[in-house]
Amino acid sequence: MQSPSPATSHEDLRAIVSDHMHLEGPMLPMLHAIQADFGYIPEDAISVIADMLNMTRAEVYGVVTFYHDFRKAPAGRHVVRICRAEACQSVGGTALSEAALARLGIGWGGTTANGAVTVEPVYCLGLCACGPAAMVDGKVVGRLDAARLDALLAEAGA
Amino acid sequence: MKIYIPMDSAAKALGADDVADAVKAGLAERGIEAQIIRNGTRGMIWLEPLVEIDSGEGRIAYGPVNAQDVPALLDGKMDSLGRVEDIPFFARQTRLTFQRCGVIDPLDLAAYEAHGGLAGLRRAAAMTGPRIVEETTTSGLRGRGGAGFPTGIKWKTVCEAEADQKYIVCNADEGDSGTFADRMIMEGDPFSLIEGMAIAGLGVGATKGYVYLRSEYPDAIRVMNAAVEIARAQGVLGADIAGSGRAFDMEIRVGAGAYVCGEETSLLNSLEGKRGVVRAKPPLPALEGFLGKPTVVNNVISLATVPVIFEKGAQHYADFGLGRSRGTVTLQIAGNVARGGLFETAFGISLGEVVEDIAGGTRSGRPVKAVQVGGPLGAYMPREKFDTPMGYEEFDQNGGLIGHAGLVIFDDSADMLQMARFAMVFCAVESCGKCTPCRIGATRGVETIDRIARGDTAATGLLTDLCETMKEGSLCALGGFTPFPVMSALTHFPDDFATRKEAAE
Ligand SMILES: Cc1cc2nc3c(=O)[nH]c(=O)nc-3n(C[C@H](O)[C@H](O)[C@H](O)COP(=O)(O)O)c2cc1C
Ligand code: SF4
Ligand code: FES
Ligand code: FES
């Protein structure tokens, strides 16, 4: 996870958006690039994109909110995504994730009080033959059990 | 000496990177000269990390190997599994689409070519578009993304459409739980997908392709991007592909975490930068697809199978299979399973043979209760249906669907009421919001199942009616097929919907 920049700069946003203007269907690549840079989609980005793509702010907002990936606020320093889908459920994934959330005192999508870890649900990571599965900042882990998940969360500072 | 250590994300999730580091260090310590190759996975996930050592007498397999095992491995003190090709799970397969997966370094184009790659593209480059389409039709290939629509017929529509620009769009959204074939091929043999898209481009007269790849697959995104650059540098993509005098190039686009964007029209909207809502058909994407232009939308496995069809000939491919399901099915065996992974075989094998015999039943050792086939919109198949052969029509006749060919195995501790409830929750979370029966109905479905769970068994009638409404009144298969898992759970496992009431009495 990149740590989000302290202030969102209008100029940076315009630069990112400009970089993608030549693409066919540039919106998603723009939003991904902005989120990679800022850690979330700042309010300002909506206006910049709307302005440069000649769309209304409402239209851009509608796109941003449609997708689970785009955040309206920064996440914790680390993001742990735990699979909630069927194959992981068949090997005890539900109990595992519920226990972990209870220990951290947060719900799905929540961030620990110290700001270290955000836990998000994900519906399948393609690791369905070695579940329960999770992803820590883009790094995959399989065949999780309570001890392993606790260790990962502790390592992330939760 | 060559040492193969997979870089597939399932292998990595089980520690393959640590093993690779330990092997590197161990070799240096011992002063052994060896080449480490990071291959894709062979698909035997229960053996991952599966390390293969080739000292001149074939590739000898060891697995699962963890980092602590590496000293023993390098000192020849670890028990081997024998030659990888002789492991029964592997030996029983017919590997066509996955012929190179796990065999080569995924980004080594010369190795790709040495193992049959690009032969299909060269053959196609000498054919006219309509001939390419005809060859595809002859192979009997049907879409592996879910609907099983004949690929050649789809291509014919696009081929015959008049337009200044046409597109090939690869659906790599692979959102179904229990599926990972797309991921495996993109990480393990990405050039086969690129070659398949190029052949499709030549066939229909499209010069531009996109792979819409889900954001949940960062490893696959990395490998595919690297492979596209290599292919472009080597003239597999570009202005004159494989000496055909025709152009084709492609880009990788990343999804944003919406299951419904696997539906082809929602995907096209998303690719255009819009909300991923489903479009009404007609118009077909084949006529008005990406940016309103004629567009082929095909699944990763459909497209990655095209090169072997052109390499070996359409008839060779069509000679495998059962009834109207020709060729091979790339089964993904997942969930609570003893031997999980990818198993490619001719259509026609029975569900029971796969689950009990090939996969060895459950990981927990308890009896198999149900198998969900075809992802979150697929039916829960009880043991009584285990003689159903793998075939599109055969599954349909047995109240199920093959979909993307994922099998999720559950043992007898599974609570099928909870699984039915999850199907409704998932539909509610992922609905694109266009149809009332899907958007509202799924939420009502959750409430109704909760009533049943509290002992109100009369609510099962309500649930059945609701499922009927969703089936009839939904535009796409998200709302339309969610009744499959729900009703199959209710029909085949009625006890799970009744026990709570009895317990309360
Ligand atoms: C809700 C929903 C999700 C889908 N997800 C996928 C997917 O992830 N991958 C895929 O290839 N097809 C998916 N499909 C099927 C596609 O709409 C389409 O049939 C397919 O991409 C066509 O390619 P094929 O003919 O090669 O299978 C989905 C369909 C629905 C209704
Ligand atoms: S069935 Fe659901 S997902 Fe499909 S178009 Fe209707 S609302 Fe959208
Ligand atoms: S269901 Fe969890 S990784 Fe696929
Ligand atoms: S409300 Fe949209 S199809 Fe019925």
XYZ file of C-alpha atoms and ligand atoms in Angstrom:
710
model
C 0.000 0.000 0.000
C 1.291 3.449 -0.824
C 0.727 5.867 1.986
C -1.704 8.473 0.714
C -0.258 11.883 -0.031
C -1.016 14.476 2.637
C -2.720 16.923 0.317
C -4.414 16.121 -2.964
C -2.949 18.310 -5.578
C -5.115 19.545 -8.376
C -2.128 19.663 -10.710
C -1.204 16.032 -10.006
C -4.754 14.996 -10.752
C -4.807 16.846 -14.045
C -1.493 15.237 -14.983
C -2.766 11.733 -14.283
C -5.971 12.345 -16.185
C -4.062 13.838 -19.144
C -1.823 10.772 -19.292
C -4.851 8.626 -20.060
C -6.764 10.885 -22.426
C -5.560 9.017 -25.520
C -7.119 5.698 -24.447
C -10.394 4.319 -25.735
C -12.595 4.272 -22.633
C -10.090 6.045 -20.371
C -12.216 6.324 -17.210
C -11.285 3.127 -15.334
C -7.556 3.393 -16.083
C -7.699 7.002 -14.806
C -9.473 6.033 -11.608
C -7.045 3.161 -10.960
C -4.070 5.470 -11.511
C -5.524 8.100 -9.181
C -6.220 5.542 -6.478
C -2.716 4.070 -6.858
C -1.295 7.541 -6.296
C -3.587 8.956 -3.631
C -4.825 5.795 -1.958
C -8.424 6.785 -2.692
C -10.471 8.887 -5.120
C -10.423 12.444 -3.799
C -13.511 14.657 -4.310
C -11.428 16.894 -6.496
C -10.771 14.034 -8.925
C -14.457 13.887 -9.816
C -14.445 17.506 -11.013
C -11.154 17.133 -12.859
C -12.295 14.034 -14.735
C -15.723 15.525 -15.460
C -14.085 18.644 -16.804
C -11.539 16.868 -18.986
C -13.861 14.139 -20.304
C -16.676 16.609 -20.847
C -19.070 14.767 -18.528
C -21.202 15.903 -15.620
C -19.886 15.431 -12.083
C -22.917 13.252 -11.395
C -21.975 10.911 -14.220
C -18.416 10.505 -12.970
C -19.639 10.075 -9.405
C -22.012 7.385 -10.623
C -19.137 5.448 -12.141
C -16.903 5.757 -9.077
C -19.611 4.527 -6.724
C -20.603 1.585 -8.938
C -17.336 -0.266 -8.368
C -16.320 -1.913 -5.088
C -12.635 -1.097 -5.671
C -12.796 2.685 -5.503
C -12.569 4.255 -2.067
C -13.898 7.626 -1.054
C -11.494 7.827 1.891
C -8.001 6.474 2.510
C -7.705 2.911 3.826
C -5.452 1.777 6.646
C -1.721 1.407 6.019
C -2.293 -2.213 5.032
C -5.286 -3.778 3.349
C -6.161 -7.374 4.133
C -8.780 -8.834 1.808
C -10.327 -12.063 2.992
C -12.257 -14.290 0.598
C -15.899 -14.811 1.520
C -16.937 -16.907 -1.482
C -18.244 -20.469 -1.547
C -15.041 -22.490 -1.999
C -13.417 -20.755 0.945
C -16.610 -21.200 2.974
C -16.413 -24.955 2.349
C -13.148 -25.074 4.292
C -14.178 -22.926 7.228
C -13.577 -19.462 5.824
C -16.631 -17.896 7.436
C -15.748 -18.800 11.021
C -12.150 -17.818 10.404
C -12.913 -14.317 9.150
C -15.638 -13.660 11.708
C -13.306 -14.574 14.555
C -10.580 -12.336 13.175
C -12.943 -9.380 12.800
C -14.253 -9.913 16.325
C -10.730 -9.925 17.749
C -9.926 -6.700 15.898
C -13.242 -5.188 16.974
C -14.162 -4.098 13.457
C -16.646 -5.076 10.776
C -16.085 -5.759 7.087
C -14.524 -2.699 5.495
C -13.458 -1.387 8.880
C -10.030 -0.102 9.879
C -8.327 -0.850 13.178
C -8.258 2.041 15.654
C -4.522 2.549 15.145
C -5.064 2.981 11.407
C -2.828 0.040 10.564
C -5.160 -2.415 8.884
C -8.336 -2.299 6.827
C -10.101 -5.640 6.379
C -12.181 -5.983 3.230
C -14.270 -8.804 1.842
C -13.364 -10.208 -1.546
C -15.397 -12.662 -3.564
C -12.835 -15.144 -4.832
C -9.135 -14.751 -5.465
C -8.821 -17.757 -7.772
C -7.203 -19.700 -4.938
C -10.204 -21.937 -4.470
C -8.253 -25.209 -4.322
C -6.137 -23.882 -1.460
C -8.574 -21.898 0.662
C -9.301 -20.206 2.920
C -7.531 -17.494 0.967
C -6.609 -13.875 1.519
C -4.527 -11.118 0.037
C -2.326 -8.782 2.053
C -1.486 -5.629 0.059
C -1.606 -7.589 -3.175
C 0.298 -10.613 -1.842
C -1.632 -13.890 -1.896
C -1.947 -16.345 0.981
C -3.640 -19.711 0.967
C -4.734 -22.479 3.339
C -5.178 -19.974 6.145
C -5.934 -21.000 9.691
C -6.540 -18.847 12.749
C -2.873 -18.825 13.817
C -1.627 -17.871 10.364
C -4.230 -15.133 9.922
C -3.444 -13.714 13.371
C 0.246 -13.676 12.516
C -0.434 -11.839 9.241
C -2.621 -9.283 10.982
C -0.055 -8.784 13.741
C 2.706 -8.355 11.163
C 0.613 -5.651 9.513
C 0.392 -3.892 12.871
C -3.246 -4.635 13.735
C 20.501 -29.195 -13.872
C 17.232 -27.325 -14.150
C 14.991 -26.625 -11.183
C 11.398 -25.592 -11.828
C 9.563 -23.631 -9.112
C 6.113 -22.303 -10.049
C 5.316 -18.604 -9.946
C 1.578 -19.232 -10.214
C -0.277 -17.360 -7.515
C -1.702 -20.533 -5.935
C 1.854 -21.831 -5.577
C 2.929 -18.456 -4.210
C 0.031 -18.462 -1.770
C 1.484 -21.700 -0.421
C 5.039 -20.384 -0.169
C 6.675 -20.874 -3.596
C 8.597 -17.591 -3.402
C 10.149 -18.592 -0.086
C 11.065 -21.942 -1.605
C 12.693 -20.227 -4.579
C 14.744 -18.003 -2.250
C 15.814 -21.012 -0.198
C 16.786 -22.947 -3.317
C 18.856 -20.052 -4.597
C 20.669 -19.739 -1.269
C 21.088 -23.508 -0.945
C 22.593 -23.826 -4.407
C 25.081 -21.043 -3.696
C 26.078 -22.644 -0.392
C 26.671 -25.972 -2.066
C 28.355 -24.497 -5.105
C 25.889 -26.282 -7.397
C 25.351 -24.862 -10.878
C 21.674 -25.005 -11.712
C 19.180 -22.981 -13.635
C 16.064 -21.958 -11.714
C 12.999 -21.628 -13.919
C 9.839 -20.067 -12.560
C 7.158 -21.966 -14.477
C 3.379 -21.876 -14.274
C 1.604 -24.499 -12.224
C 0.898 -28.041 -13.416
C -2.433 -27.594 -11.694
C -1.972 -30.118 -8.876
C -2.611 -27.545 -6.220
C -2.568 -29.970 -3.279
C 1.086 -30.660 -4.149
C 2.091 -27.002 -4.390
C 4.704 -25.754 -4.082
C 5.622 -28.513 -6.525
C 9.298 -28.390 -7.385
C 10.649 -30.279 -10.399
C 14.292 -31.175 -10.819
C 15.639 -32.159 -14.214
C 19.110 -33.656 -14.112
C 18.791 -35.252 -17.516
C 16.388 -38.083 -16.707
C 13.129 -36.208 -16.985
C 11.427 -33.815 -14.641
C 11.229 -35.395 -11.216
C 8.563 -33.918 -8.950
C 8.740 -33.100 -5.241
C 5.872 -31.668 -3.291
C 4.549 -30.053 -1.341
C 7.928 -28.472 -0.621
C 8.303 -25.770 1.975
C 11.372 -23.630 2.596
C 12.554 -25.867 5.464
C 12.537 -28.877 3.136
C 14.966 -27.280 0.712
C 18.240 -28.561 2.254
C 16.906 -32.135 2.097
C 15.645 -31.509 -1.428
C 19.024 -30.294 -2.651
C 20.914 -33.051 -0.830
C 18.768 -35.708 -2.525
C 17.197 -36.731 0.771
C 13.606 -35.846 -0.027
C 11.195 -38.478 -1.327
C 10.201 -37.783 -4.889
C 6.811 -38.219 -6.503
C 8.483 -39.634 -9.606
C 8.227 -38.106 -13.034
C 5.588 -35.409 -13.018
C 3.897 -36.831 -16.128
C 3.404 -40.151 -14.306
C 1.476 -38.725 -11.345
C -1.976 -40.289 -11.887
C -3.881 -36.985 -11.632
C -1.696 -35.625 -14.427
C -1.355 -38.809 -16.476
C -5.134 -39.166 -16.798
C -5.615 -35.783 -18.431
C -5.898 -34.738 -22.054
C -4.006 -31.506 -22.100
C -4.753 -29.381 -25.136
C -5.544 -25.872 -23.889
C -3.149 -26.374 -20.979
C -0.473 -28.266 -22.937
C 2.283 -25.813 -21.969
C 0.998 -24.567 -18.623
C 3.522 -25.520 -15.946
C 5.906 -26.811 -18.580
C 7.635 -23.625 -19.653
C 8.697 -20.249 -18.323
C 5.500 -18.295 -19.124
C 7.415 -15.332 -20.557
C 9.892 -17.307 -22.676
C 8.566 -16.879 -26.204
C 11.214 -19.229 -27.657
C 10.117 -21.987 -25.276
C 6.515 -21.235 -26.199
C 7.372 -21.762 -29.848
C 9.414 -24.882 -29.141
C 6.329 -26.400 -27.499
C 3.943 -25.867 -30.386
C 3.190 -22.179 -29.893
C 2.681 -19.872 -32.910
C 2.147 -22.813 -35.274
C -1.584 -22.096 -35.186
C -1.125 -18.390 -35.843
C 1.175 -19.087 -38.810
C -1.396 -21.431 -40.265
C -4.175 -18.899 -39.711
C -2.071 -16.115 -41.239
C -2.212 -17.947 -44.562
C -6.017 -18.307 -44.428
C -8.784 -15.855 -45.296
C -10.985 -14.549 -42.502
C -13.986 -16.688 -43.461
C -11.749 -19.808 -43.621
C -10.508 -19.095 -40.089
C -14.081 -18.724 -38.895
C -15.047 -21.978 -40.634
C -12.179 -23.872 -39.016
C -13.284 -22.587 -35.620
C -16.843 -23.693 -36.300
C -15.648 -27.154 -37.352
C -13.803 -27.596 -34.058
C -17.141 -27.441 -32.242
C -15.647 -25.047 -29.682
C -18.291 -23.497 -27.450
C -17.839 -20.546 -25.127
C -16.171 -21.561 -21.898
C -17.296 -18.437 -20.033
C -20.636 -19.888 -19.079
C -23.239 -19.833 -21.803
C -21.632 -22.383 -24.125
C -22.465 -20.458 -27.283
C -20.680 -21.800 -30.403
C -17.589 -19.644 -30.898
C -17.478 -20.020 -34.693
C -21.022 -18.738 -35.065
C -20.287 -15.677 -32.941
C -17.194 -14.981 -35.036
C -19.173 -15.369 -38.268
C -21.546 -12.579 -37.238
C -18.647 -10.239 -36.512
C -16.784 -11.326 -39.653
C -19.748 -10.497 -41.857
C -20.530 -7.162 -40.175
C -19.424 -4.083 -42.127
C -17.503 -1.562 -40.030
C -14.418 0.638 -40.067
C -13.286 -0.860 -36.758
C -13.935 -4.193 -35.011
C -12.715 -5.456 -31.670
C -11.751 -8.660 -29.883
C -12.550 -8.401 -26.186
C -11.350 -11.112 -23.873
C -13.458 -11.668 -20.795
C -10.961 -12.278 -18.004
C -13.291 -11.241 -15.210
C -13.404 -14.793 -13.788
C -15.563 -13.934 -10.811
C -17.032 -17.368 -10.122
C -15.991 -18.977 -6.874
C -14.286 -22.274 -7.600
C -12.768 -21.142 -10.881
C -9.153 -20.335 -11.655
C -8.508 -21.720 -15.155
C -8.333 -18.228 -16.660
C -5.910 -17.119 -13.981
C -3.757 -20.219 -14.405
C -3.411 -19.837 -18.156
C -2.776 -16.094 -17.974
C -0.051 -16.641 -15.365
C 1.277 -19.891 -16.820
C 0.960 -19.589 -20.603
C -0.043 -16.016 -21.476
C 1.102 -16.250 -25.101
C -1.601 -18.818 -25.821
C -4.232 -16.186 -25.018
C -2.425 -13.548 -27.070
C -2.105 -15.978 -29.993
C -5.783 -16.918 -29.726
C -6.840 -13.268 -29.778
C -4.601 -12.602 -32.782
C -6.174 -15.506 -34.684
C -9.624 -14.210 -33.739
C -8.577 -10.783 -35.027
C -7.466 -12.226 -38.360
C -10.660 -14.251 -38.557
C -13.159 -11.441 -38.088
C -11.091 -8.516 -39.349
C -10.487 -6.872 -35.984
C -7.252 -4.970 -35.447
C -7.594 -4.165 -31.781
C -8.081 -6.310 -28.725
C -8.672 -5.776 -25.033
C -8.357 -8.151 -22.109
C -10.700 -7.093 -19.303
C -8.868 -8.599 -16.343
C -10.238 -8.505 -12.825
C -8.328 -6.418 -10.290
C -8.322 -9.343 -7.847
C -5.582 -10.958 -9.985
C -2.499 -8.696 -9.629
C -0.120 -11.513 -10.580
C -1.999 -12.297 -13.782
C -2.101 -8.582 -14.635
C 1.684 -8.384 -14.303
C 2.346 -11.474 -16.425
C -0.126 -10.504 -19.149
C 1.275 -6.974 -19.444
C 4.804 -8.328 -19.719
C 3.719 -10.927 -22.284
C 2.004 -8.312 -24.466
C 5.186 -6.232 -24.530
C 7.297 -9.226 -25.491
C 4.804 -10.272 -28.169
C 4.838 -6.765 -29.595
C 8.639 -6.606 -29.613
C 8.809 -9.970 -31.412
C 6.202 -9.139 -34.058
C 3.521 -11.481 -32.755
C 1.487 -8.314 -32.269
C 1.745 -5.199 -34.397
C 1.369 -3.969 -37.948
C 2.157 -7.259 -39.691
C 1.476 -10.248 -37.486
C 3.160 -13.533 -38.354
C 3.804 -12.302 -41.888
C 0.078 -12.044 -42.594
C 0.313 -8.458 -43.760
C -2.520 -7.773 -41.344
C -2.403 -5.826 -38.081
C -3.474 -6.717 -34.571
C -2.562 -5.206 -31.228
C -4.008 -5.421 -27.755
C -4.142 -3.872 -24.295
C -4.762 -5.189 -20.805
C -7.512 -3.359 -18.887
C -8.143 -3.848 -15.198
C -11.625 -4.321 -13.739
C -12.719 -2.711 -10.514
C -14.311 -5.369 -8.349
C -17.792 -5.884 -9.756
C -18.930 -9.468 -10.352
C -21.606 -8.401 -12.814
C -18.914 -6.962 -15.104
C -18.250 -10.545 -16.172
C -21.553 -10.365 -18.028
C -20.486 -9.347 -21.507
C -22.581 -6.213 -21.997
C -21.843 -4.955 -18.504
C -18.180 -5.603 -19.273
C -18.399 -3.522 -22.440
C -19.974 -0.633 -20.540
C -17.229 -0.890 -17.956
C -14.533 -0.975 -20.644
C -16.046 2.180 -22.110
C -15.755 3.802 -18.693
C -19.389 3.655 -17.669
C -21.240 2.054 -14.776
C -21.246 -1.701 -15.338
C -24.965 -2.043 -15.925
C -26.224 -4.783 -18.196
C -27.423 -3.755 -21.661
C -30.561 -5.193 -23.194
C -29.959 -7.512 -26.164
C -30.463 -6.906 -29.063
C -28.307 -5.304 -30.246
C -25.840 -8.159 -29.936
C -22.290 -7.175 -28.995
C -21.257 -8.977 -32.178
C -22.942 -6.145 -34.091
C -22.841 -3.246 -31.639
C -20.272 -3.953 -28.962
C -17.347 -1.885 -27.685
C -17.952 1.775 -28.612
C -20.842 0.566 -30.762
C -18.587 -1.443 -33.097
C -18.811 -5.156 -33.974
C -17.080 -6.996 -31.152
C -16.163 -10.569 -30.327
C -16.468 -11.134 -26.577
C -14.953 -14.447 -25.557
C -13.767 -16.026 -22.372
C -10.026 -16.552 -21.725
C -10.256 -20.324 -22.101
C -12.273 -20.097 -25.318
C -9.594 -17.864 -26.843
C -6.604 -19.725 -25.372
C -7.968 -22.937 -26.930
C -7.926 -21.472 -30.438
C -4.144 -21.887 -30.990
C -4.202 -25.647 -30.371
C -7.214 -25.987 -32.684
C -5.239 -24.317 -35.466
C -2.035 -26.148 -34.565
C -3.528 -29.637 -34.593
C -6.521 -29.052 -36.841
C -10.191 -28.538 -36.013
C -11.049 -32.200 -36.490
C -8.422 -33.316 -33.980
C -10.120 -31.116 -31.374
C -13.646 -32.108 -32.362
C -12.772 -35.801 -32.054
C -12.768 -35.420 -28.272
C -15.977 -35.004 -26.339
C -19.565 -36.071 -25.918
C -22.651 -35.168 -27.955
C -22.677 -31.470 -28.733
C -19.906 -30.760 -26.202
C -16.758 -31.122 -28.281
C -13.152 -31.024 -27.205
C -11.912 -30.759 -23.656
C -13.359 -29.257 -20.515
C -10.933 -27.552 -18.160
C -12.351 -28.637 -14.825
C -11.383 -26.687 -11.756
C -11.740 -28.830 -8.670
C -12.015 -26.703 -5.562
C -13.354 -26.267 -2.069
C -13.172 -29.006 0.522
C -11.206 -31.416 -1.647
C -8.369 -33.868 -1.130
C -6.750 -33.366 -4.537
C -7.807 -30.001 -5.886
C -6.624 -28.294 -9.026
C -7.025 -28.107 -12.753
C -8.037 -31.244 -14.623
C -8.392 -31.021 -18.398
C -10.216 -33.912 -20.012
C -12.585 -34.721 -22.843
C -16.230 -33.848 -22.151
C -18.228 -36.868 -21.040
C -16.582 -37.859 -17.764
C -19.110 -38.166 -14.933
C -19.298 -35.741 -12.033
C -18.904 -38.606 -9.572
C -15.744 -39.915 -11.199
C -14.193 -36.469 -10.959
C -15.211 -35.884 -7.363
C -14.664 -39.298 -5.800
C -12.004 -40.853 -7.960
C -9.841 -38.100 -9.419
C -10.195 -35.606 -6.605
C -10.292 -38.241 -3.866
C -13.284 -36.778 -2.021
C -12.983 -34.148 0.686
C -9.934 -32.635 2.359
C -11.618 -33.125 5.744
C -12.052 -36.849 5.064
C -15.788 -36.598 5.726
C -18.370 -37.689 3.142
C -19.158 -35.396 0.230
C -22.528 -33.737 0.698
C -22.878 -31.548 -2.378
C -20.908 -30.104 -5.249
C -21.690 -26.676 -6.617
C -20.942 -26.766 -10.316
C -20.659 -23.619 -12.416
C -19.990 -20.908 -9.858
C -22.341 -18.889 -7.641
C -25.147 -19.159 -10.209
C -24.774 -22.938 -10.526
C -26.787 -25.686 -8.854
C -25.775 -27.710 -5.814
C -25.553 -31.258 -7.136
C -26.303 -33.956 -4.556
C -24.628 -37.389 -4.636
C -27.726 -38.806 -6.375
C -26.746 -36.811 -9.446
C -23.125 -37.918 -9.542
C -23.641 -39.973 -12.690
C -24.330 -36.792 -14.690
C -21.779 -36.625 -17.522
C -19.840 -33.400 -18.055
C -21.643 -31.957 -21.062
C -23.655 -28.783 -21.575
C -26.914 -30.539 -22.500
C -26.410 -33.351 -19.984
C -26.054 -30.916 -17.085
C -29.023 -28.905 -18.282
C -31.178 -32.056 -18.308
C -30.136 -32.713 -14.711
C -31.107 -29.295 -13.436
C -27.607 -27.876 -13.429
C -25.149 -25.998 -15.572
C -21.460 -26.358 -16.317
C -20.743 -22.649 -16.531
C -17.017 -21.999 -16.376
C -16.520 -25.589 -15.131
C -15.695 -24.895 -11.514
C -16.563 -27.608 -8.975
C -16.817 -26.633 -5.326
C -16.993 -29.629 -3.024
C -18.709 -29.519 0.374
C -18.551 -32.129 3.118
C -21.456 -33.212 5.304
C -20.930 -30.375 7.758
C -22.185 -27.877 5.157
C -25.479 -26.180 5.998
C -27.328 -25.878 2.707
C -29.764 -23.312 4.069
C -26.788 -21.065 4.726
C -25.466 -21.716 1.223
C -28.853 -20.780 -0.267
C -28.859 -17.653 1.870
C -25.370 -16.756 0.668
C -26.488 -17.077 -2.966
C -29.183 -14.457 -2.312
C -26.792 -12.193 -0.384
C -24.280 -12.386 -3.218
C -26.955 -11.515 -5.781
C -28.055 -8.539 -3.680
C -24.474 -7.295 -3.232
C -23.528 -7.678 -6.885
C -26.781 -6.745 -8.671
C -26.304 -4.035 -11.266
C -29.633 -2.637 -10.139
C -31.435 -2.601 -13.457
C -34.221 -5.122 -12.717
C -36.502 -5.128 -9.705
C -36.655 -8.938 -9.321
C -32.879 -9.057 -8.976
C -32.221 -5.863 -6.999
C -35.134 -6.110 -4.569
C -35.921 -9.804 -4.946
C -32.538 -10.945 -3.705
C -32.915 -8.933 -0.506
C -36.423 -10.365 -0.019
C -34.878 -13.775 -0.617
C -32.442 -13.307 2.251
C -35.292 -12.256 4.552
C -37.416 -15.202 3.478
C -34.626 -17.693 4.094
C -34.082 -16.124 7.520
C -37.777 -16.732 8.248
C -37.353 -20.374 7.276
C -34.296 -20.576 9.506
C -36.384 -19.317 12.416
C -38.788 -22.198 11.902
C -41.373 -20.705 9.559
C -41.295 -23.564 7.067
C -44.374 -22.171 5.319
C -42.063 -19.528 3.910
C -40.559 -22.130 1.587
C -43.559 -21.589 -0.706
C -42.795 -17.881 -0.769
C -39.168 -18.611 -1.554
C -40.172 -20.842 -4.455
C -42.458 -18.135 -5.883
C -39.771 -15.513 -5.465
C -37.286 -17.686 -7.340
C -39.832 -18.094 -10.134
C -40.189 -14.302 -10.376
C -36.433 -13.798 -10.440
C -36.068 -16.438 -13.161
C -38.768 -14.902 -15.318
C -38.157 -11.225 -14.705
C -34.405 -10.741 -14.787
C -32.504 -9.373 -17.730
C -29.303 -11.336 -17.121
C -28.224 -14.547 -15.462
C -27.263 -12.899 -12.158
C -30.882 -12.442 -11.175
C -32.064 -15.172 -13.510
C -29.828 -17.996 -12.300
C -29.492 -17.233 -8.582
C -32.559 -19.496 -8.206
C -30.350 -22.435 -9.309
C -28.251 -22.651 -6.127
C -31.207 -21.631 -3.968
C -33.756 -24.085 -5.356
C -31.280 -26.950 -5.707
C -30.348 -26.544 -2.048
C -34.007 -26.470 -1.036
C -35.012 -29.385 -3.261
C -32.150 -31.772 -2.571
C -31.483 -30.953 1.081
C -34.928 -30.276 2.581
C -33.705 -31.402 6.015
C -31.430 -28.381 6.226
C -34.512 -26.192 5.813
C -36.547 -28.043 8.430
C -34.235 -28.894 11.317
C -34.470 -25.608 13.132
C -38.225 -25.858 13.479
C -37.938 -29.365 14.872
C -35.210 -28.258 17.232
C -37.516 -25.518 18.518
C -40.425 -27.855 19.109
C -23.435 -12.266 -13.930
C -22.603 -12.862 -15.011
C -21.236 -12.999 -14.829
C -20.435 -13.523 -15.836
N -19.093 -13.640 -15.605
C -18.296 -14.101 -16.592
C -16.889 -14.166 -16.392
O -16.375 -13.827 -15.334
N -16.122 -14.626 -17.410
C -16.675 -15.014 -18.617
O -15.930 -15.395 -19.515
N -17.988 -14.972 -18.815
C -18.815 -14.519 -17.844
N -20.164 -14.438 -18.076
C -20.671 -14.846 -19.410
C -20.541 -13.702 -20.413
O -21.716 -12.907 -20.354
C -20.405 -14.192 -21.860
O -21.345 -15.176 -22.100
C -19.042 -14.761 -22.169
O -18.023 -13.868 -21.838
C -18.934 -15.070 -23.648
O -17.698 -15.715 -23.940
P -17.636 -17.234 -24.362
O -18.641 -17.414 -25.464
O -16.259 -17.446 -24.817
O -18.000 -18.017 -23.158
C -21.005 -13.938 -17.063
C -22.388 -13.819 -17.235
C -23.174 -13.297 -16.229
C -24.643 -13.184 -16.460
S -30.600 -9.543 -13.386
Fe -29.589 -8.258 -11.849
S -27.504 -8.007 -12.559
Fe -28.689 -8.781 -14.289
S -29.341 -6.961 -15.417
Fe -30.958 -7.386 -13.932
S -30.413 -6.203 -12.084
Fe -28.607 -6.276 -13.400
S -13.579 -18.938 -3.278
Fe -12.030 -18.108 -2.062
S -10.414 -17.969 -3.468
Fe -12.020 -18.671 -4.736
S -37.652 -4.936 -13.885
Fe -36.062 -5.010 -15.359
S -36.478 -6.859 -16.325
Fe -38.054 -6.789 -14.901
